[in-house]
mmCIF file of C-alpha atoms in Angstrom:
data_model
loop_
_atom_site.group_PDB
_atom_site.id
_atom_site.type_symbol
_atom_site.label_atom_id
_atom_site.label_comp_id
_atom_site.label_asym_id
_atom_site.label_seq_id
_atom_site.Cartn_x
_atom_site.Cartn_y
_atom_site.Cartn_z
ATOM 1 C CA MET W 302 0.000 0.000 0.000
ATOM 2 C CA ILE W 303 1.410 3.427 -1.031
ATOM 3 C CA PRO W 304 1.685 5.911 1.888
ATOM 4 C CA ASN W 305 -0.552 8.990 1.609
ATOM 5 C CA SER W 306 2.485 11.300 1.532
ATOM 6 C CA HIS W 307 3.818 9.472 -1.524
ATOM 7 C CA LYS W 308 0.412 9.612 -3.190
ATOM 8 C CA SER W 309 0.233 13.339 -2.519
ATOM 9 C CA LYS W 310 3.681 13.929 -4.034
ATOM 10 C CA LYS W 311 2.780 11.848 -7.085
ATOM 11 C CA ILE W 312 -0.479 13.742 -7.662
ATOM 12 C CA LYS W 313 1.266 17.077 -7.168
ATOM 13 C CA SER W 314 3.977 16.040 -9.648
ATOM 14 C CA GLN W 315 1.361 15.090 -12.235
ATOM 15 C CA ILE W 316 -0.475 18.389 -11.804
ATOM 16 C CA PHE W 317 2.801 20.313 -11.905
ATOM 17 C CA SER W 318 3.735 18.517 -15.115
ATOM 18 C CA TYR W 319 0.407 19.519 -16.676
ATOM 19 C CA PHE W 320 0.860 23.175 -15.795
ATOM 20 C CA THR W 321 4.473 23.342 -16.995
ATOM 21 C CA THR W 322 4.218 21.372 -20.254
ATOM 22 C CA LYS W 323 1.015 22.844 -21.610
ATOM 23 C CA ILE W 324 2.857 25.750 -23.248
ATOM 24 C CA ILE W 325 5.612 23.536 -24.641
ATOM 25 C CA LEU W 326 3.053 21.420 -26.479
ATOM 26 C CA LEU W 327 1.321 24.426 -28.064
ATOM 27 C CA VAL W 328 1.213 23.771 -31.807
ATOM 28 C CA PHE W 329 1.618 26.597 -34.319
ATOM 29 C CA SER W 330 1.998 25.574 -37.951
ATOM 30 C CA VAL W 331 0.927 26.408 -41.493
ATOM 31 C CA THR W 332 -0.059 23.733 -44.020
ATOM 32 C CA ILE W 333 -0.050 24.760 -47.669
ATOM 33 C CA LEU W 334 -3.119 23.433 -49.499
ATOM 34 C CA GLY W 335 -2.419 25.429 -52.646
ATOM 35 C CA CYS W 336 0.367 27.755 -53.790
ATOM 36 C CA ASN W 337 -0.367 28.393 -57.458
ATOM 37 C CA SER W 338 -1.839 31.563 -58.925
ATOM 38 C CA ALA W 339 -5.087 31.762 -60.880
ATOM 39 C CA ILE W 340 -5.233 28.332 -62.552
ATOM 40 C CA PRO W 341 -4.625 24.931 -60.927
ATOM 41 C CA THR W 342 -1.958 22.621 -62.301
ATOM 42 C CA ILE W 343 -1.355 18.928 -61.730
ATOM 43 C CA LYS W 344 1.196 19.756 -59.027
ATOM 44 C CA ARG W 345 -0.160 22.982 -57.548
ATOM 45 C CA ASN W 346 -3.621 24.070 -56.461
ATOM 46 C CA PRO W 347 -4.587 27.751 -56.181
ATOM 47 C CA THR W 348 -4.373 29.467 -52.820
ATOM 48 C CA SER W 349 -5.516 27.936 -49.563
ATOM 49 C CA GLN W 350 -3.837 27.286 -46.235
ATOM 50 C CA ILE W 351 -4.584 25.827 -42.835
ATOM 51 C CA VAL W 352 -3.155 27.492 -39.748
ATOM 52 C CA ASN W 353 -3.091 25.147 -36.763
ATOM 53 C CA HIS W 354 -2.804 26.940 -33.441
ATOM 54 C CA ASN W 355 -3.085 24.651 -30.448
ATOM 55 C CA GLU W 356 -5.163 22.182 -32.510
ATOM 56 C CA ARG W 357 -7.596 24.887 -33.595
ATOM 57 C CA PHE W 358 -7.806 25.016 -37.376
ATOM 58 C CA PHE W 359 -8.096 28.333 -39.223
ATOM 59 C CA MET W 360 -8.410 28.422 -43.016
ATOM 60 C CA ILE W 361 -6.977 31.196 -45.178
ATOM 61 C CA ASP W 362 -8.593 31.418 -48.627
ATOM 62 C CA CYS W 363 -10.437 28.550 -50.240
ATOM 63 C CA ALA W 364 -9.678 28.016 -53.912
ATOM 64 C CA GLU W 365 -11.287 25.507 -56.218
ATOM 65 C CA GLY W 366 -10.211 21.992 -55.198
ATOM 66 C CA THR W 367 -9.481 22.818 -51.574
ATOM 67 C CA GLN W 368 -11.726 20.021 -50.286
ATOM 68 C CA LEU W 369 -9.647 17.421 -52.101
ATOM 69 C CA GLN W 370 -6.486 18.942 -50.660
ATOM 70 C CA LEU W 371 -7.943 18.675 -47.160
ATOM 71 C CA ARG W 372 -8.756 15.015 -47.694
ATOM 72 C CA LYS W 373 -5.285 14.283 -49.046
ATOM 73 C CA ARG W 374 -3.759 15.860 -45.946
ATOM 74 C CA ARG W 375 -6.246 14.074 -43.638
ATOM 75 C CA ILE W 376 -7.528 17.347 -42.202
ATOM 76 C CA LYS W 377 -11.125 16.950 -41.049
ATOM 77 C CA ILE W 378 -13.248 19.737 -42.476
ATOM 78 C CA GLN W 379 -15.537 19.891 -39.444
ATOM 79 C CA ARG W 380 -12.575 21.008 -37.326
ATOM 80 C CA ILE W 381 -12.413 24.242 -39.328
ATOM 81 C CA ASN W 382 -14.459 26.897 -37.521
ATOM 82 C CA HIS W 383 -12.992 30.119 -38.945
ATOM 83 C CA ILE W 384 -12.310 30.927 -42.613
ATOM 84 C CA PHE W 385 -10.533 34.090 -43.765
ATOM 85 C CA ILE W 386 -10.860 35.265 -47.375
ATOM 86 C CA SER W 387 -8.257 37.778 -48.545
ATOM 87 C CA HIS W 388 -10.114 39.130 -51.599
ATOM 88 C CA LEU W 389 -12.697 38.268 -54.200
ATOM 89 C CA HIS W 390 -10.656 36.971 -57.090
ATOM 90 C CA GLY W 391 -11.950 33.501 -57.856
ATOM 91 C CA ASP W 392 -8.705 31.641 -57.221
ATOM 92 C CA HIS W 393 -9.065 32.615 -53.571
ATOM 93 C CA PHE W 394 -12.714 31.736 -52.860
ATOM 94 C CA PHE W 395 -14.272 29.600 -55.617
ATOM 95 C CA GLY W 396 -13.994 26.507 -53.418
ATOM 96 C CA LEU W 397 -15.826 28.052 -50.482
ATOM 97 C CA ILE W 398 -19.439 27.294 -51.377
ATOM 98 C CA GLY W 399 -18.536 23.654 -52.004
ATOM 99 C CA LEU W 400 -16.875 23.404 -48.605
ATOM 100 C CA ILE W 401 -19.864 25.061 -46.933
ATOM 101 C CA SER W 402 -22.184 22.597 -48.688
ATOM 102 C CA SER W 403 -20.108 19.562 -47.691
ATOM 103 C CA MET W 404 -20.128 20.666 -44.057
ATOM 104 C CA HIS W 405 -23.930 20.863 -44.353
ATOM 105 C CA LEU W 406 -24.280 17.426 -45.955
ATOM 106 C CA LEU W 407 -22.053 15.878 -43.296
ATOM 107 C CA GLY W 408 -24.368 17.135 -40.546
ATOM 108 C CA ARG W 409 -22.331 19.937 -39.062
ATOM 109 C CA ASN W 410 -24.054 21.527 -36.072
ATOM 110 C CA LYS W 411 -21.531 24.070 -34.784
ATOM 111 C CA GLU W 412 -21.015 27.605 -36.000
ATOM 112 C CA LEU W 413 -18.879 28.460 -39.015
ATOM 113 C CA HIS W 414 -17.393 31.960 -39.033
ATOM 114 C CA ILE W 415 -16.386 33.574 -42.315
ATOM 115 C CA TYR W 416 -14.303 36.761 -42.432
ATOM 116 C CA ALA W 417 -14.233 38.405 -45.850
ATOM 117 C CA PRO W 418 -14.927 41.560 -47.854
ATOM 118 C CA ALA W 419 -18.620 42.445 -47.530
ATOM 119 C CA PRO W 420 -19.779 41.513 -51.091
ATOM 120 C CA LEU W 421 -18.999 37.846 -50.453
ATOM 121 C CA GLU W 422 -21.985 37.534 -48.107
ATOM 122 C CA GLU W 423 -24.406 38.277 -50.926
ATOM 123 C CA ILE W 424 -22.569 35.896 -53.267
ATOM 124 C CA LEU W 425 -22.880 33.043 -50.761
ATOM 125 C CA ASN W 426 -26.549 33.788 -50.090
ATOM 126 C CA ILE W 427 -27.314 33.745 -53.828
ATOM 127 C CA GLN W 428 -25.559 30.392 -54.223
ATOM 128 C CA LEU W 429 -27.390 28.879 -51.262
ATOM 129 C CA THR W 430 -30.746 30.227 -52.462
ATOM 130 C CA ALA W 431 -30.206 29.039 -56.043
ATOM 131 C CA SER W 432 -29.387 25.532 -54.826
ATOM 132 C CA GLN W 433 -32.292 25.601 -52.336
ATOM 133 C CA THR W 434 -29.882 24.879 -49.504
ATOM 134 C CA GLU W 435 -30.920 25.745 -45.973
ATOM 135 C CA LEU W 436 -27.871 25.119 -43.832
ATOM 136 C CA VAL W 437 -28.284 22.885 -40.794
ATOM 137 C CA TYR W 438 -25.665 24.881 -38.916
ATOM 138 C CA PRO W 439 -25.200 28.601 -38.187
ATOM 139 C CA MET W 440 -22.976 30.399 -40.695
ATOM 140 C CA ILE W 441 -21.869 33.741 -39.309
ATOM 141 C CA PHE W 442 -20.441 36.291 -41.730
ATOM 142 C CA HIS W 443 -17.992 38.945 -40.520
ATOM 143 C CA PRO W 444 -17.465 41.707 -43.112
ATOM 144 C CA ILE W 445 -13.944 43.091 -43.137
ATOM 145 C CA ASP W 446 -12.449 46.228 -44.627
ATOM 146 C CA PRO W 447 -9.337 45.202 -46.592
ATOM 147 C CA ASN W 448 -8.104 48.808 -46.563
ATOM 148 C CA GLU W 449 -7.601 49.089 -42.824
ATOM 149 C CA VAL W 450 -5.535 47.424 -40.115
ATOM 150 C CA ALA W 451 -7.938 45.881 -37.623
ATOM 151 C CA VAL W 452 -8.197 42.976 -35.207
ATOM 152 C CA ILE W 453 -10.904 40.741 -36.651
ATOM 153 C CA TYR W 454 -10.524 37.722 -34.343
ATOM 154 C CA GLU W 455 -9.374 37.379 -30.751
ATOM 155 C CA ASP W 456 -9.365 34.710 -28.084
ATOM 156 C CA GLU W 457 -7.364 34.045 -24.937
ATOM 157 C CA LYS W 458 -4.240 32.981 -26.852
ATOM 158 C CA LEU W 459 -4.351 34.601 -30.290
ATOM 159 C CA THR W 460 -5.256 37.698 -32.297
ATOM 160 C CA ILE W 461 -5.784 37.863 -36.056
ATOM 161 C CA SER W 462 -5.503 41.210 -37.818
ATOM 162 C CA THR W 463 -5.885 42.454 -41.375
ATOM 163 C CA ILE W 464 -2.922 43.697 -43.434
ATOM 164 C CA PRO W 465 -3.900 46.065 -46.290
ATOM 165 C CA LEU W 466 -2.238 44.984 -49.544
ATOM 166 C CA ASP W 467 -1.758 46.555 -52.978
ATOM 167 C CA HIS W 468 -3.771 44.649 -55.577
ATOM 168 C CA ARG W 469 -6.233 45.363 -58.393
ATOM 169 C CA ILE W 470 -9.210 44.969 -56.075
ATOM 170 C CA PRO W 471 -9.465 45.476 -52.281
ATOM 171 C CA THR W 472 -7.233 42.827 -50.734
ATOM 172 C CA CYS W 473 -5.778 42.135 -47.333
ATOM 173 C CA GLY W 474 -3.390 39.748 -45.730
ATOM 174 C CA PHE W 475 -3.711 38.339 -42.221
ATOM 175 C CA LEU W 476 -1.422 38.543 -39.195
ATOM 176 C CA PHE W 477 -1.705 35.727 -36.641
ATOM 177 C CA LYS W 478 -0.056 36.761 -33.386
ATOM 178 C CA GLU W 479 0.075 34.960 -30.059
ATOM 179 C CA LYS W 480 -0.682 36.761 -26.834
ATOM 180 C CA THR W 481 1.818 36.772 -23.999
ATOM 181 C CA GLY W 482 1.709 33.376 -22.327
ATOM 182 C CA LYS W 483 1.652 32.385 -18.679
ATOM 183 C CA ARG W 484 4.861 32.423 -16.660
ATOM 184 C CA LYS W 485 6.691 29.102 -16.234
ATOM 185 C CA LEU W 486 7.031 27.573 -12.776
ATOM 186 C CA LYS W 487 10.501 26.638 -11.485
ATOM 187 C CA LYS W 488 9.884 23.066 -10.451
ATOM 188 C CA GLU W 489 12.703 22.682 -7.928
ATOM 189 C CA LEU W 490 11.825 25.855 -6.027
ATOM 190 C CA ILE W 491 8.107 25.151 -6.120
ATOM 191 C CA ASN W 492 8.735 21.721 -4.605
ATOM 192 C CA SER W 493 11.312 22.881 -2.047
ATOM 193 C CA LEU W 494 8.979 25.619 -0.812
ATOM 194 C CA ASN W 495 6.086 23.129 -0.700
ATOM 195 C CA ILE W 496 3.799 25.568 -2.533
ATOM 196 C CA PRO W 497 0.232 24.203 -2.718
ATOM 197 C CA VAL W 498 -1.138 23.252 -6.121
ATOM 198 C CA LYS W 499 -4.035 25.670 -5.642
ATOM 199 C CA GLU W 500 -1.521 28.555 -5.886
ATOM 200 C CA PHE W 501 -0.142 27.520 -9.283
ATOM 201 C CA VAL W 502 -2.638 29.455 -11.404
ATOM 202 C CA ASN W 503 -2.116 32.683 -9.456
ATOM 203 C CA ILE W 504 1.663 32.333 -9.676
ATOM 204 C CA LYS W 505 1.587 31.580 -13.405
ATOM 205 C CA ASN W 506 -0.494 34.736 -13.823
ATOM 206 C CA GLY W 507 2.280 36.754 -12.170
ATOM 207 C CA GLY W 508 1.231 36.699 -8.510
ATOM 208 C CA ASP W 509 3.625 36.442 -5.569
ATOM 209 C CA PHE W 510 3.396 33.617 -3.007
ATOM 210 C CA ILE W 511 2.893 34.200 0.724
ATOM 211 C CA ASP W 512 3.939 31.252 2.870
ATOM 212 C CA LYS W 513 2.345 30.190 6.164
ATOM 213 C CA ASN W 514 4.694 32.474 8.095
ATOM 214 C CA GLY W 515 3.648 35.509 6.052
ATOM 215 C CA LYS W 516 6.866 35.700 4.066
ATOM 216 C CA ILE W 517 6.385 37.077 0.550
ATOM 217 C CA ILE W 518 8.209 35.206 -2.185
ATOM 218 C CA LYS W 519 8.413 37.333 -5.306
ATOM 219 C CA ASN W 520 7.069 35.888 -8.514
ATOM 220 C CA ASN W 521 10.315 36.298 -10.436
ATOM 221 C CA LYS W 522 12.075 34.052 -7.911
ATOM 222 C CA ILE W 523 9.830 31.075 -8.523
ATOM 223 C CA THR W 524 8.959 31.527 -12.210
ATOM 224 C CA GLU W 525 10.649 32.084 -15.544
ATOM 225 C CA ASP W 526 9.555 34.295 -18.410
ATOM 226 C CA PRO W 527 6.920 32.793 -20.712
ATOM 227 C CA TYR W 528 7.894 31.452 -24.092
ATOM 228 C CA PRO W 529 8.422 34.171 -26.731
ATOM 229 C CA ILE W 530 5.382 35.270 -28.705
ATOM 230 C CA ARG W 531 5.208 33.733 -32.186
ATOM 231 C CA SER W 532 3.574 35.291 -35.240
ATOM 232 C CA TYR W 533 2.661 34.441 -38.825
ATOM 233 C CA ALA W 534 1.862 36.859 -41.652
ATOM 234 C CA PHE W 535 0.060 35.916 -44.868
ATOM 235 C CA CYS W 536 0.531 38.420 -47.721
ATOM 236 C CA SER W 537 -1.001 37.417 -51.042
ATOM 237 C CA ASP W 538 -1.936 38.936 -53.564
ATOM 238 C CA THR W 539 0.026 42.182 -53.676
ATOM 239 C CA GLY W 540 2.453 44.302 -55.581
ATOM 240 C CA TYR W 541 5.656 45.445 -53.935
ATOM 241 C CA ASN W 542 4.358 47.357 -50.920
ATOM 242 C CA GLU W 543 6.656 48.710 -48.223
ATOM 243 C CA SER W 544 3.714 50.034 -46.191
ATOM 244 C CA ILE W 545 3.232 46.529 -44.762
ATOM 245 C CA ILE W 546 6.730 46.440 -43.255
ATOM 246 C CA PRO W 547 5.808 48.018 -39.880
ATOM 247 C CA ILE W 548 2.860 45.613 -39.562
ATOM 248 C CA ILE W 549 4.814 42.430 -40.240
ATOM 249 C CA LYS W 550 8.097 43.505 -38.653
ATOM 250 C CA ASP W 551 9.941 40.687 -36.838
ATOM 251 C CA VAL W 552 7.332 37.992 -37.547
ATOM 252 C CA ASN W 553 8.547 34.424 -37.181
ATOM 253 C CA LEU W 554 7.134 33.308 -40.516
ATOM 254 C CA LEU W 555 6.067 35.345 -43.548
ATOM 255 C CA TYR W 556 4.213 33.941 -46.544
ATOM 256 C CA HIS W 557 4.565 36.440 -49.374
ATOM 257 C CA GLU W 558 3.450 36.009 -52.928
ATOM 258 C CA ALA W 559 6.180 35.646 -55.562
ATOM 259 C CA THR W 560 4.207 35.249 -58.752
ATOM 260 C CA PHE W 561 7.031 36.077 -61.146
ATOM 261 C CA THR W 562 10.790 35.879 -61.619
ATOM 262 C CA GLN W 563 12.678 39.171 -61.819
ATOM 263 C CA ASP W 564 12.786 39.235 -65.635
ATOM 264 C CA LYS W 565 8.997 39.674 -65.519
ATOM 265 C CA VAL W 566 9.104 42.622 -63.109
ATOM 266 C CA GLU W 567 7.175 44.884 -65.500
ATOM 267 C CA VAL W 568 4.449 42.269 -65.855
ATOM 268 C CA ALA W 569 4.320 42.039 -62.065
ATOM 269 C CA ARG W 570 3.848 45.791 -61.763
ATOM 270 C CA GLU W 571 1.078 45.827 -64.380
ATOM 271 C CA LYS W 572 -0.808 43.026 -62.660
ATOM 272 C CA PHE W 573 -0.208 44.262 -59.080
ATOM 273 C CA HIS W 574 1.797 41.182 -58.190
ATOM 274 C CA SER W 575 5.297 40.634 -56.801
ATOM 275 C CA THR W 576 8.476 38.993 -57.978
ATOM 276 C CA ALA W 577 10.516 36.641 -55.822
ATOM 277 C CA VAL W 578 13.019 39.454 -55.316
ATOM 278 C CA ASP W 579 10.204 41.746 -54.175
ATOM 279 C CA ALA W 580 9.102 39.205 -51.576
ATOM 280 C CA ALA W 581 12.648 38.692 -50.328
ATOM 281 C CA THR W 582 13.270 42.435 -50.117
ATOM 282 C CA ILE W 583 10.154 42.913 -47.986
ATOM 283 C CA ALA W 584 11.251 40.021 -45.741
ATOM 284 C CA LYS W 585 14.707 41.505 -45.324
ATOM 285 C CA LYS W 586 13.459 45.021 -44.563
ATOM 286 C CA ALA W 587 10.885 43.655 -42.105
ATOM 287 C CA ASN W 588 13.530 41.531 -40.353
ATOM 288 C CA VAL W 589 11.378 38.414 -40.460
ATOM 289 C CA LYS W 590 12.858 35.100 -39.349
ATOM 290 C CA LYS W 591 11.751 32.958 -42.284
ATOM 291 C CA LEU W 592 10.130 33.628 -45.662
ATOM 292 C CA ILE W 593 7.872 31.275 -47.593
ATOM 293 C CA ILE W 594 7.192 32.295 -51.188
ATOM 294 C CA GLY W 595 4.148 31.137 -53.129
ATOM 295 C CA HIS W 596 1.328 32.084 -55.546
ATOM 296 C CA PHE W 597 3.504 31.006 -58.454
ATOM 297 C CA SER W 598 2.511 31.751 -62.038
ATOM 298 C CA THR W 599 1.444 28.698 -64.015
ATOM 299 C CA ARG W 600 4.258 29.444 -66.479
ATOM 300 C CA TYR W 601 6.730 28.037 -63.922
ATOM 301 C CA GLU W 602 6.607 24.258 -63.779
ATOM 302 C CA SER W 603 9.202 24.363 -60.995
ATOM 303 C CA SER W 604 9.674 26.931 -58.237
ATOM 304 C CA ASP W 605 13.451 26.436 -58.169
ATOM 305 C CA GLN W 606 14.353 29.647 -60.014
ATOM 306 C CA LEU W 607 11.948 31.701 -57.894
ATOM 307 C CA GLU W 608 13.458 30.310 -54.713
ATOM 308 C CA GLU W 609 16.978 30.889 -55.982
ATOM 309 C CA GLU W 610 16.255 34.544 -56.798
ATOM 310 C CA ALA W 611 14.637 35.140 -53.414
ATOM 311 C CA ARG W 612 17.455 33.472 -51.479
ATOM 312 C CA ALA W 613 20.009 35.710 -53.153
ATOM 313 C CA VAL W 614 18.346 38.595 -51.284
ATOM 314 C CA PHE W 615 17.025 36.837 -48.172
ATOM 315 C CA LYS W 616 18.793 33.588 -47.392
ATOM 316 C CA ASN W 617 16.205 32.016 -45.092
ATOM 317 C CA THR W 618 13.661 31.524 -47.891
ATOM 318 C CA LEU W 619 11.798 28.394 -48.881
ATOM 319 C CA ALA W 620 9.352 27.836 -51.731
ATOM 320 C CA ALA W 621 5.891 26.619 -50.828
ATOM 321 C CA SER W 622 4.588 23.339 -52.199
ATOM 322 C CA ASP W 623 1.194 21.753 -51.841
ATOM 323 C CA GLY W 624 0.944 19.656 -48.697
ATOM 324 C CA LYS W 625 4.052 21.054 -47.058
ATOM 325 C CA LYS W 626 3.786 22.038 -43.399
ATOM 326 C CA PHE W 627 5.822 24.877 -41.939
ATOM 327 C CA PRO W 628 6.239 25.372 -38.184
ATOM 328 C CA VAL W 629 5.938 28.892 -36.833
ATOM 329 C CA GLU W 630 8.980 29.090 -34.581
#
């Protein structure tokens, strides 16, 4: 039979482990579902991504064929509760009504939140009316203004803001930024001071501890700073636009469109798109940690040249590819 004191220590250790490892296990990643521009190819689908933050799935854009990409990557569509649409060019939202319909046919019962330029709400309503579809779940539409910087989503761990971009029609990117986390407990000190488990939450929130003799033990003696805040910026479609630099400065991961190689810079300017060099220059000036380039023109069967041009300006660059997952770190 295990003595009560040993049981108590074991339970306390288990609870302590829960409180101290929860932050470490916090997932933050981006899965590319499509990185081509305009027209799908055999290898690349048009734009869509899944951002996984602590096993909550956020979708950015929803091109034609996105459902198949989700199935290939074994991402369950009913786990997606928030969808963000950057602008109303078809290669960024033509797959949305199909996804909405599939969620309906599969018996979804929880809310689906869509954040997009205001005209999309009418488009979706027309499609649902024309197909005589009355959704079995609540679909909540949040109109956004692509021309302003604004927080459009917030919870206890994360904010999502708009990033105004420079394109032929109103377009915005999205900035995913973690909030400051809880402080980390110093296990040895916590145990040596025999601090009760019930005090853990208060201490992790920054509170001091007062022992049974009335002695105040300062928070910074028994905790460590929380893990650094991580952030991800999605910027597609856009011409070269230095006005976004203050918004995306120092982000851990930047996805920036790189539709063309540098020899097509004039075409890029005419179409309000960027070259790989443009993307890399923005990344360098914004001091980001890592750059992912995407939204490649169909004329490029391979992204190798685009990646090579970008890396000549900003070394820590990788080309997106469908199905690839990038950690935000």
